[in-house]
Short mmCIF file of C-alpha atoms in Angstrom, two decimals:
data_model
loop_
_atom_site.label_atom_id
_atom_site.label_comp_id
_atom_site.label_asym_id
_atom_site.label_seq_id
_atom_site.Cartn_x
_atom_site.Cartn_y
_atom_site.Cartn_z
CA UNK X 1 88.77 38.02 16.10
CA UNK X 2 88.20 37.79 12.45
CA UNK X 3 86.73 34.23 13.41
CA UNK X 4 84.11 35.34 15.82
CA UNK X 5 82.89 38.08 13.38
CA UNK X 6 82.26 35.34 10.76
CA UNK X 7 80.19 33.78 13.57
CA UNK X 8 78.10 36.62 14.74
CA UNK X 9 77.52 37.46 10.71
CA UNK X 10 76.11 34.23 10.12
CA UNK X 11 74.07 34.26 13.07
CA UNK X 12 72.35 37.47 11.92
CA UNK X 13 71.42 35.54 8.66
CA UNK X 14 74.07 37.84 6.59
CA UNK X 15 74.74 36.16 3.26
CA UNK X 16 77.80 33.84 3.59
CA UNK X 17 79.29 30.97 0.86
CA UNK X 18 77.01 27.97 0.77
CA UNK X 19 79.15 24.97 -0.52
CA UNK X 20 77.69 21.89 -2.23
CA UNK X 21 77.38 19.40 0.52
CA UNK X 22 75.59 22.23 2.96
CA UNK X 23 73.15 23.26 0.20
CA UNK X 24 72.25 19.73 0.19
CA UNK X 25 71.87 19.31 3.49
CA UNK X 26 69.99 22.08 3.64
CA UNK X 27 67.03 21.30 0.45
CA UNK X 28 66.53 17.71 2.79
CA UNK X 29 65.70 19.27 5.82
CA UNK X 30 63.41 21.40 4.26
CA UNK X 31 62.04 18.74 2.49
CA UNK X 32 61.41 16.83 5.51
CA UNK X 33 59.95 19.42 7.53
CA UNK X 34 57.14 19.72 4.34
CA UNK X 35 55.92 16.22 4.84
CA UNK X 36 55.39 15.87 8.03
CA UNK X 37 53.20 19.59 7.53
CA UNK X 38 51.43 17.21 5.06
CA UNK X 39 50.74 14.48 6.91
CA UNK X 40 49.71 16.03 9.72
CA UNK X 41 47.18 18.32 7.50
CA UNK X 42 45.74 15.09 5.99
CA UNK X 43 45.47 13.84 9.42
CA UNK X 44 43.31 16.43 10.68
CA UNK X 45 41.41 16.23 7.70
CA UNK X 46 39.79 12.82 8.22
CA UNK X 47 39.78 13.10 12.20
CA UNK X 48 37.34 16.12 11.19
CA UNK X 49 35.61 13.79 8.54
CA UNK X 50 35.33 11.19 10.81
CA UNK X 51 33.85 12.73 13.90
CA UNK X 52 31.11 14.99 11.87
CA UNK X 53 27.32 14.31 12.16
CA UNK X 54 26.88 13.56 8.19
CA UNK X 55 28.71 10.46 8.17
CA UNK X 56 25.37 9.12 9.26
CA UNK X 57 24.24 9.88 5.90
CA UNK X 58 26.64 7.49 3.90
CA UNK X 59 26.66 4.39 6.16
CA UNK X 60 25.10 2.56 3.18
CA UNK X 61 27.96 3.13 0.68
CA UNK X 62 29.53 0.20 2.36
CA UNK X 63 32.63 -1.19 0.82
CA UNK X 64 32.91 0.84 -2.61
CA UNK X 65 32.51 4.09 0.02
CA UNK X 66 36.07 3.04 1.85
CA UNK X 67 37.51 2.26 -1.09
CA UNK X 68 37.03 6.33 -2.16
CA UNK X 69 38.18 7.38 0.89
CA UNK X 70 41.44 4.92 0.32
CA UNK X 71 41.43 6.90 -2.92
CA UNK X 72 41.05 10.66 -1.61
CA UNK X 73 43.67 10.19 1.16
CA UNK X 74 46.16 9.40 -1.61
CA UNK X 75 45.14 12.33 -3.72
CA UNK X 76 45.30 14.79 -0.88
CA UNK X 77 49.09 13.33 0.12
CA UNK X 78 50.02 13.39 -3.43
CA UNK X 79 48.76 17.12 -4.14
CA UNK X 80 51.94 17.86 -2.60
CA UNK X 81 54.08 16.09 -5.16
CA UNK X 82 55.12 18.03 -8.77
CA UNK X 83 52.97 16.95 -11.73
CA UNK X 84 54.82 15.14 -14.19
CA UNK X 85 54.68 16.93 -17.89
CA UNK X 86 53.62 14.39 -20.39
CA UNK X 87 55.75 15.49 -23.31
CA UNK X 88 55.40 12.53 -25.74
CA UNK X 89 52.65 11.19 -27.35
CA UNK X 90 53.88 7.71 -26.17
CA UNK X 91 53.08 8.81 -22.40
CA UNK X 92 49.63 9.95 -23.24
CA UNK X 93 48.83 6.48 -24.74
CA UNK X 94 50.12 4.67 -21.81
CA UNK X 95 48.04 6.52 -19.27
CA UNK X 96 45.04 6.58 -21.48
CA UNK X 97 45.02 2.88 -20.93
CA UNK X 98 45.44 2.75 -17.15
CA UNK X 99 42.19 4.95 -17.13
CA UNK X 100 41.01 2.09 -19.31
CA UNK X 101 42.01 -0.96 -17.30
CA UNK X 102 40.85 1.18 -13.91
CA UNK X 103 37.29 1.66 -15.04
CA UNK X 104 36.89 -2.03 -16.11
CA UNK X 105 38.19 -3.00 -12.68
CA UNK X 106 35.33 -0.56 -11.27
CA UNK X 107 32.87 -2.02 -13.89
CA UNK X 108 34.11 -5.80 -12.72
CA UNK X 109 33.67 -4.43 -8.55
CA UNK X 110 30.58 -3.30 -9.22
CA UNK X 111 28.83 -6.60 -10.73
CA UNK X 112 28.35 -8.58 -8.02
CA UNK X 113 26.41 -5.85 -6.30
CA UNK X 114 23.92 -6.00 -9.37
CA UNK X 115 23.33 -9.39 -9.33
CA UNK X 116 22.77 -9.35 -5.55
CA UNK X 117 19.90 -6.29 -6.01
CA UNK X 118 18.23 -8.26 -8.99
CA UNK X 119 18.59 -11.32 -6.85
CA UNK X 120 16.60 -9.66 -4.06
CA UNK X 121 14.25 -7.99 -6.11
CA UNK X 122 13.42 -11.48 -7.77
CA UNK X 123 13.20 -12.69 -4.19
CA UNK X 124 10.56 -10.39 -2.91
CA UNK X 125 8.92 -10.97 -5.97
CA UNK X 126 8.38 -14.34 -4.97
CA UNK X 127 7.37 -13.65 -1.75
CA UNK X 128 5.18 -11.11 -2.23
CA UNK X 129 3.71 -13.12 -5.86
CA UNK X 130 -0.36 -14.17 -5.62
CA UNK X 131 -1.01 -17.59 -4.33
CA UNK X 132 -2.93 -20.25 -6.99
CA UNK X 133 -6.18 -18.95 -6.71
CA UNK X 134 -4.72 -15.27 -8.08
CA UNK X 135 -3.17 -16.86 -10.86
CA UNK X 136 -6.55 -18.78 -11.84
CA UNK X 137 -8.11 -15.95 -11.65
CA UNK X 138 -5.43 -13.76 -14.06
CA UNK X 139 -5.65 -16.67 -16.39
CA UNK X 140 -9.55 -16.28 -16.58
CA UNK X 141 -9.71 -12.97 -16.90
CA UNK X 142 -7.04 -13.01 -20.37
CA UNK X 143 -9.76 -16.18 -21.50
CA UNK X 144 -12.77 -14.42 -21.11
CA UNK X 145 -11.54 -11.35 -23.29
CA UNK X 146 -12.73 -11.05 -26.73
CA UNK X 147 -16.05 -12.72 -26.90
CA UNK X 148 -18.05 -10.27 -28.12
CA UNK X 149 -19.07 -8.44 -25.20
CA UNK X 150 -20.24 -5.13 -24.58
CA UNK X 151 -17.21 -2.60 -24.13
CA UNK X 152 -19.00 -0.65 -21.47
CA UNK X 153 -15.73 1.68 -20.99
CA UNK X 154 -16.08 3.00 -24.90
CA UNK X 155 -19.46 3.89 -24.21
CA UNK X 156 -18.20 5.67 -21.18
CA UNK X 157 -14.89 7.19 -22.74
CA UNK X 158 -18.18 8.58 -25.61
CA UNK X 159 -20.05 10.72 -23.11
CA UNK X 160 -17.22 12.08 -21.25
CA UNK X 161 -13.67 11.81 -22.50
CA UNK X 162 -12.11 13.01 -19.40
CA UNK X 163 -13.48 9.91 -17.83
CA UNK X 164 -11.04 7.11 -15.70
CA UNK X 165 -12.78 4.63 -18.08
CA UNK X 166 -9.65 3.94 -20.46
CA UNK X 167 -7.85 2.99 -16.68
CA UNK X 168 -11.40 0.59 -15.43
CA UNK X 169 -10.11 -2.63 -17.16
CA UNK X 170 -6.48 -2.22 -15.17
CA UNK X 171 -7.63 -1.06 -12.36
CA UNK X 172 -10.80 -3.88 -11.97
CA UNK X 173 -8.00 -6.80 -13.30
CA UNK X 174 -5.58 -5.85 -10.39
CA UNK X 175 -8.15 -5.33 -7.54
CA UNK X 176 -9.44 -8.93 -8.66
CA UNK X 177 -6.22 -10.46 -7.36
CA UNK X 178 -5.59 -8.48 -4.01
CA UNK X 179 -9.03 -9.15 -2.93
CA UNK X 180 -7.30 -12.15 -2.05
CA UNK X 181 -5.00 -10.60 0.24
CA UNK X 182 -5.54 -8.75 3.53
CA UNK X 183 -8.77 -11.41 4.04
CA UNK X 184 -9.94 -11.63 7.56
CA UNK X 185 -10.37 -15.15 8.40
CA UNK X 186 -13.74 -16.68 8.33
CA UNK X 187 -13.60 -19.07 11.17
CA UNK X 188 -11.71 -16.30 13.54
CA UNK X 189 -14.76 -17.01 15.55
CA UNK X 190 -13.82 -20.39 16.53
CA UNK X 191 -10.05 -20.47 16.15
CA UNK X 192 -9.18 -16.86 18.20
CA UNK X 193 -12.01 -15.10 19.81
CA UNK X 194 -13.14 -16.63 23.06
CA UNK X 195 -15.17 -13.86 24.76
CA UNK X 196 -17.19 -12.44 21.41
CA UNK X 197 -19.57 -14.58 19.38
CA UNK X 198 -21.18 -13.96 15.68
CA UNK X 199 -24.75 -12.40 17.35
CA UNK X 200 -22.35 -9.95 19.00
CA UNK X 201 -20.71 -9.22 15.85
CA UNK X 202 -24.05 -8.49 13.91
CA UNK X 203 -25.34 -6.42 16.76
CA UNK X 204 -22.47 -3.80 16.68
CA UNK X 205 -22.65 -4.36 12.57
CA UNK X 206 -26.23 -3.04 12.95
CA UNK X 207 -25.34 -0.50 15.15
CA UNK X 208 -23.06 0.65 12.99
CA UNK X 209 -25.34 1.40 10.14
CA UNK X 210 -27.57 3.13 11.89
CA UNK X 211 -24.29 5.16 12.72
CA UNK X 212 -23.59 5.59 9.50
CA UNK X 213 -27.05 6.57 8.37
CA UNK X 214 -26.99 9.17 11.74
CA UNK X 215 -23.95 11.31 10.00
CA UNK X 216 -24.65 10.96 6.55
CA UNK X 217 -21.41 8.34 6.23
CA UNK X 218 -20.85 7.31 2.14
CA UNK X 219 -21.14 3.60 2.08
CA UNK X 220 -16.95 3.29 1.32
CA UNK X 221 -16.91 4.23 5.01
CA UNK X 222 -19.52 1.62 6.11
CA UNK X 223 -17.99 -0.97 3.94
CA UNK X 224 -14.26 -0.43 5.08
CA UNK X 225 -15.19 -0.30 8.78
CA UNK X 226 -16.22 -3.87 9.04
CA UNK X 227 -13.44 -4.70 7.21
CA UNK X 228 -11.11 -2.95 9.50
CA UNK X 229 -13.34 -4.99 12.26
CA UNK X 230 -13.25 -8.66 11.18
CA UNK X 231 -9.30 -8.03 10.00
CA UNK X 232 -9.00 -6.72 13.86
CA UNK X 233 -10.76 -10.00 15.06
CA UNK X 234 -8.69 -12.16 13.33
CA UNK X 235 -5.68 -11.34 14.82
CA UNK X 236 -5.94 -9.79 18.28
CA UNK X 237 -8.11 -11.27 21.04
CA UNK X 238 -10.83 -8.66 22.07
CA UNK X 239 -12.93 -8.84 24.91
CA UNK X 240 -16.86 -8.47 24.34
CA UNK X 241 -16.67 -5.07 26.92
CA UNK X 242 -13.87 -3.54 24.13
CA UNK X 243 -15.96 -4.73 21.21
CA UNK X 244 -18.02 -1.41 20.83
CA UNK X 245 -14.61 0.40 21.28
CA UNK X 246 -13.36 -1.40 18.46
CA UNK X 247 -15.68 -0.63 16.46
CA UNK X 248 -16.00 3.22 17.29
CA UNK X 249 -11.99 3.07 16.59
CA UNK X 250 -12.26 1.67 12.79
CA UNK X 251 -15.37 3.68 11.91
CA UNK X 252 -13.24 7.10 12.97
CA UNK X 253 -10.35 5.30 10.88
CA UNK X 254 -12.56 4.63 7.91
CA UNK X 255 -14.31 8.00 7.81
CA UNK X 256 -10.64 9.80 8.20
CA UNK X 257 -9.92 7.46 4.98
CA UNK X 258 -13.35 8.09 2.54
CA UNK X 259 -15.02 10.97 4.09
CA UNK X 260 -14.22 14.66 2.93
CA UNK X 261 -15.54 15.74 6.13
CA UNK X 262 -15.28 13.25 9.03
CA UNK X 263 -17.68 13.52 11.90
CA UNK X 264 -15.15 14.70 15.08
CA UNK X 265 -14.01 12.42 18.15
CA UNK X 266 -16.58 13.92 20.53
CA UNK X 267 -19.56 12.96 18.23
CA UNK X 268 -18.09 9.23 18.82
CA UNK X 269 -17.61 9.79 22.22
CA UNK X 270 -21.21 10.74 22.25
CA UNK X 271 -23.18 8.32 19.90
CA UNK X 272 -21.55 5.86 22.49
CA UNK X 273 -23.29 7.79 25.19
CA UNK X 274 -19.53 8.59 26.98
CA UNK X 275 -18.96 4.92 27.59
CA UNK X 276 -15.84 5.99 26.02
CA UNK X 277 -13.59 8.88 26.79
CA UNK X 278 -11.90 10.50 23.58
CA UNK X 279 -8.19 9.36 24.77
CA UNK X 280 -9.60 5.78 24.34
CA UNK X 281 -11.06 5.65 21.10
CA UNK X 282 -7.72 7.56 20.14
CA UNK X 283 -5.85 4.67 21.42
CA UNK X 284 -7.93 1.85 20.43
CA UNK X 285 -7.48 3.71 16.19
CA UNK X 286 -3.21 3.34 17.11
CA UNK X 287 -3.70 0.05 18.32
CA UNK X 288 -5.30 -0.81 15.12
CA UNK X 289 -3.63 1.36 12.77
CA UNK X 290 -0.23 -0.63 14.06
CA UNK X 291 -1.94 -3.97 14.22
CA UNK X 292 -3.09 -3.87 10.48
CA UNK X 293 0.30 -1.74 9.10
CA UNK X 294 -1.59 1.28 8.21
CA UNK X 295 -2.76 -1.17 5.31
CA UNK X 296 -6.17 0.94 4.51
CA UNK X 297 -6.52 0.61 0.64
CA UNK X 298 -8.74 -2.63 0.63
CA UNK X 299 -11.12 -3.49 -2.24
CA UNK X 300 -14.16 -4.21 -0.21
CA UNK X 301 -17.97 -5.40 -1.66
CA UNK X 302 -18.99 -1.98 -2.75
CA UNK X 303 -15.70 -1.33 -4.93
CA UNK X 304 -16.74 -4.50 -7.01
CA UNK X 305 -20.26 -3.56 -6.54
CA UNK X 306 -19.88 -0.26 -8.29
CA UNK X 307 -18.78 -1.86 -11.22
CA UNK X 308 -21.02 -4.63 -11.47
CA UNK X 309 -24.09 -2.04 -11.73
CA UNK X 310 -22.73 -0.72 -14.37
CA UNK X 311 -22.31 -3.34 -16.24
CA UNK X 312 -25.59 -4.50 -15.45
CA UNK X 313 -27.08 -1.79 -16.53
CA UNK X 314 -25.99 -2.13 -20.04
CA UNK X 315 -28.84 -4.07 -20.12
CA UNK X 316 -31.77 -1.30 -19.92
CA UNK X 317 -31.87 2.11 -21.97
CA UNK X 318 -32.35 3.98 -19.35
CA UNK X 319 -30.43 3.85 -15.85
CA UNK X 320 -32.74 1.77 -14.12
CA UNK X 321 -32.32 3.08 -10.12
CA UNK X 322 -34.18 0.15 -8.28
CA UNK X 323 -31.56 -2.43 -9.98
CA UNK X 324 -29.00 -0.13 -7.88
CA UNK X 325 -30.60 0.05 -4.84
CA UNK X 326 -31.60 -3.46 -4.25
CA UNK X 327 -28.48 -4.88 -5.34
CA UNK X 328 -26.58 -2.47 -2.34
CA UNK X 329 -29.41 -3.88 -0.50
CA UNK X 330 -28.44 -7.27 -0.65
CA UNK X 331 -24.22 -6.39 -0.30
CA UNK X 332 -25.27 -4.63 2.73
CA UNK X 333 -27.52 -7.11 4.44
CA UNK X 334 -24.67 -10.08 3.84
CA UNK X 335 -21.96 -6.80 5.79
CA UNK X 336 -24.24 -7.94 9.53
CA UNK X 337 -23.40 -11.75 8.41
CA UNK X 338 -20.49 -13.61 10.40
CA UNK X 339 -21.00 -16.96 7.44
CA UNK X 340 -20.55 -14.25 4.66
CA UNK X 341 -16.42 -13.68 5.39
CA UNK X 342 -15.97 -16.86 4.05
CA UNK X 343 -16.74 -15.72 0.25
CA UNK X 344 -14.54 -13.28 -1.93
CA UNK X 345 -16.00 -9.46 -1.65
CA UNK X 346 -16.23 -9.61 -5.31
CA UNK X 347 -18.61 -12.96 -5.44
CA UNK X 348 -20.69 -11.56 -3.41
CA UNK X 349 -21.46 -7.89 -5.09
CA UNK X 350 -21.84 -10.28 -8.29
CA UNK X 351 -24.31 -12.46 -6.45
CA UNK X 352 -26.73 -9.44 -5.42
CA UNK X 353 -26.45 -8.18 -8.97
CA UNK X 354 -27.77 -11.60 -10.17
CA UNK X 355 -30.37 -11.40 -7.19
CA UNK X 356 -31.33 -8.33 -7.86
CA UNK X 357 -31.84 -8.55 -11.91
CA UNK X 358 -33.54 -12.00 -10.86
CA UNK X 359 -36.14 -9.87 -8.69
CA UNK X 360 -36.45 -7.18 -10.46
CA UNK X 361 -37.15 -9.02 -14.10
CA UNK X 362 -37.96 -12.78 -14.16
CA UNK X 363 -38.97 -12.98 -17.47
CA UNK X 364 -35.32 -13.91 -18.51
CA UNK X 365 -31.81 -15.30 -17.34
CA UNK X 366 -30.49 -12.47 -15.31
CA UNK X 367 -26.68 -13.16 -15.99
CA UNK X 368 -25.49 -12.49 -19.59
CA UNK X 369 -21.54 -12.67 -21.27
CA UNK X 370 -20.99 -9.16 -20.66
CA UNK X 371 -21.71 -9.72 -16.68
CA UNK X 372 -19.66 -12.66 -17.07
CA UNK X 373 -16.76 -11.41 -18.53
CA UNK X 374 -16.92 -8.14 -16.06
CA UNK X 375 -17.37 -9.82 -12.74
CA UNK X 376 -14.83 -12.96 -13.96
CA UNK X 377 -18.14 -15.51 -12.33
CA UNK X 378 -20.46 -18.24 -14.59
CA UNK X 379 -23.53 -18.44 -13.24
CA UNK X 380 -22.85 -21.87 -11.56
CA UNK X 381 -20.34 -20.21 -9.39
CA UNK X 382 -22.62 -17.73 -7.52
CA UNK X 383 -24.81 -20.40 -6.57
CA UNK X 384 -23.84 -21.13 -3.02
CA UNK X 385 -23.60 -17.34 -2.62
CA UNK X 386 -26.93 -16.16 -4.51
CA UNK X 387 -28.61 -19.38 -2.01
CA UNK X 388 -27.29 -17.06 1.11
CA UNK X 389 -28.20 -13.66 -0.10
CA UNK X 390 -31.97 -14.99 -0.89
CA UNK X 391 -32.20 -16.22 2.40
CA UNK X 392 -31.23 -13.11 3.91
CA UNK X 393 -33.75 -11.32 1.66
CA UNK X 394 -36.50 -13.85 2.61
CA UNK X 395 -35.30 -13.57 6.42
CA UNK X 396 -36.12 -17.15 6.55
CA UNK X 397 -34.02 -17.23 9.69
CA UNK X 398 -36.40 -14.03 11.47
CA UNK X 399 -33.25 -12.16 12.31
CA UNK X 400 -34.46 -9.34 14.95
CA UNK X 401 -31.58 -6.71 13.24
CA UNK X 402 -33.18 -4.52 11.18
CA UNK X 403 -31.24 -1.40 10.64
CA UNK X 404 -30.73 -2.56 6.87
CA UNK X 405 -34.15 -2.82 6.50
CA UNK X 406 -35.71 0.01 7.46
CA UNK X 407 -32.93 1.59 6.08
CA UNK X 408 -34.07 0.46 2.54
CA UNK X 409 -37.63 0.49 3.03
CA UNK X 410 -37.76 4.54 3.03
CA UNK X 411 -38.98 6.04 -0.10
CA UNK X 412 -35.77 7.47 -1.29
CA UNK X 413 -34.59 3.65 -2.21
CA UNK X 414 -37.63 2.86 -3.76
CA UNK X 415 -38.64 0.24 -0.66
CA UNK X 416 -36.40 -2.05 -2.55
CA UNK X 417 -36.70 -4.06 1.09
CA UNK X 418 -40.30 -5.05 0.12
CA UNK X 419 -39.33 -7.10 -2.95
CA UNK X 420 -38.59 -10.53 -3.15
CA UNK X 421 -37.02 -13.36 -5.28
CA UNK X 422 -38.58 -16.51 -6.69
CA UNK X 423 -36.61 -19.50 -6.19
CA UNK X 424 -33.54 -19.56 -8.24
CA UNK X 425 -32.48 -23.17 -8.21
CA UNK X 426 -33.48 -23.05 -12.20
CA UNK X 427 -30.86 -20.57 -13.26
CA UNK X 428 -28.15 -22.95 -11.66
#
């Protein structure tokens, strides 16, 4: 009896005598029971981590990423352990220095990954480094400085010192060398393009000044639409019944890039007399947009040109207006020109600055050292170029396109297209 009430007391927890070898017994089941609680908390943990939808985020971490997650597991199991107290001064040294000798490991981990980056870096660097030509070109520009040429930008910075002058010399040195990329090819005529032919090319060039001159277009627009065009040609075949298309597409493009206000898809649509429906053009402009990589910033004739009349006109006291307007004469004339893609956009706005100051004044040598340091040509290398433009200003050839020049012949331009040169073989 007195046995089975010992039972039934210890059964309804009632305090009994715990001897040594049952507390013990005890404090490791307990024990036991607590890590597994752990593990399977930790275990959740990262399942949850795992399956979330901002992992996506850190995929690039790569290796040094697992390696902290290696870490935090080890932290989370070890929460559960008592802290050690460091009570002597002796302990604090010692872990001082595994702190030490764990961030130089991390220092030593992360090297390799440095090198690597600068290695790429130095690798697109290479790739993406100017040909010879830019590097001739960079190498005139720093032996043409300081020869006693005018310093048009003081002059400039003078009048109005909120002006971009101070940034002119930067900005001209680096559009010098990417003229040389994003060329169209000169002979895409012959090499690609099997259904189109240069007379087709000048007739929708034509067509597009006129276009231009229709909405009141800035000349950026006109300018960066044959670009667009000729950069098209070069790499995608195009019949001759698209060609119109094609260019309707880049002139939206363009004016979308240098208008403030660009004329609407339905005035295309319409200037084309509905040859085109709007869903079309809209396609042709992806179709080119994704052919050229959305690459729109090109310098083109008139960004040189801009500059080279200003120079120019360091020359006179006063601004002298018909130097301005013949010389965009000339740039525009050579735009309706297949032969002219095979010259630099900056030779040629410095050849119909030379042409121009050559018809306008013959009474001296129209290129000076302050024109030759700006525009980076001698005389003697415009000559092939200034030979071209003066035929196009002669029309020797009788070319029936003539949007250019009754464009220029209206009184607001002075009728610059009524002038003409002498010869010019003598300045060469």
């Amino acid at each position: 009896m007195r046995e089975c009430k010992m039972k039934n007391k210890e059964n309804e927890g009632v305090n009994v005598r715990v001897t040594r070898a049952r507390a013990r017994a005890m404090k490791a089941s307990s024990t036991n029971q607590n890590q597994n609680q752990n593990q399977n908390v930790v275990g959740v943990g990262l399942t949850d981590v795992t399956n979330s939808s901002h992992l996506k985020r850190f995929q690039t971490s790569n290796f040094q990423e697992k390696e902290g997650c290696k870490k935090r597991k080890t932290k989370v199991a070890s929460d559960r352990v008592p802290l050690q107290v460091l009570t002597t001064q002796e302990d604090v040294k010692t872990e001082l220095a595994k702190e030490d000798s764990s961030k130089k490991e991390m220092k030593v981990s992360l090297q390799p990954s440095v090198e690597m980056e600068s290695l790429l870096l130095l690798t697109q660097d290479s790739v993406s480094s100017p040909n010879k030509d830019v590097n001739m070109i960079c190498e005139k520009l720093r032996a043409s400085a300081g020869l006693g040429i005018v310093d048009i930008d003081s002059e400039l910075r003078e009048k109005d010192p909120l002006i971009w002058s101070s940034y002119a010399p930067d900005i001209y040195n680096t559009i010098h060398v990417r003229e040389c990329e994003r060329r169209p090819l000169a002979n895409y005529m012959e090499k690609l393009q099997q259904d189109i032919n240069p007379k087709m090319r000048a007739i929708l060039v034509d067509w597009l000044v006129e276009v231009s001159e229709e909405y009141k277009l800035v000349p950026d627009t006109l300018y960066l639409t044959v670009n667009l065009i000729d950069r098209v040609l070069s790499q995608r075949l195009i019949t001759k019944q698209r060609l119109q298309l094609l260019g309707v597409a880049c002139m939206l493009t363009s004016s979308k890039y240098e208008e403030i206000t660009a004329p609407q898809i339905k005035e295309f649509c319409f200037i084309t007399d509905y040859t085109y429906s709007k869903e079309e053009i809209l396609k042709m402009e992806r179709e080119v947009l994704n052919l050229l990589n959305f690459q729109l910033a090109v310098p083109t004739i008139k960004t040189f040109l801009r500059r080279f009349i200003q120079v120019a006109q360091t020359s006179y006291k006063v601004v002298y207006a018909e130097l301005e307007f013949l010389a965009n004469y000339l740039a525009e004339l050579s735009l309706v020109e297949y032969s002219f893609l095979q010259f630099l956009p900056s030779k040629i706005a410095a050849s119909a600055v030379l042409l121009a100051r050559w018809t306008l004044h013959q009474s001296e040598h129209p290129w000076n050292p302050t024109l030759e340091h700006y525009t980076n040509y001698k005389a003697s290398e415009l000559k092939n170029t200034v030979l071209a433009l003066l035929d196009l200003q002669l029309n020797t050839e009788g070319c029936c396109l003539n949007a250019v020049r009754e464009k220029y012949k209206q009184q607001k331009f002075k009728s610059v297209a009524n002038l003409s040169a002498k010869p010019v073989e003598s300045l060469f």
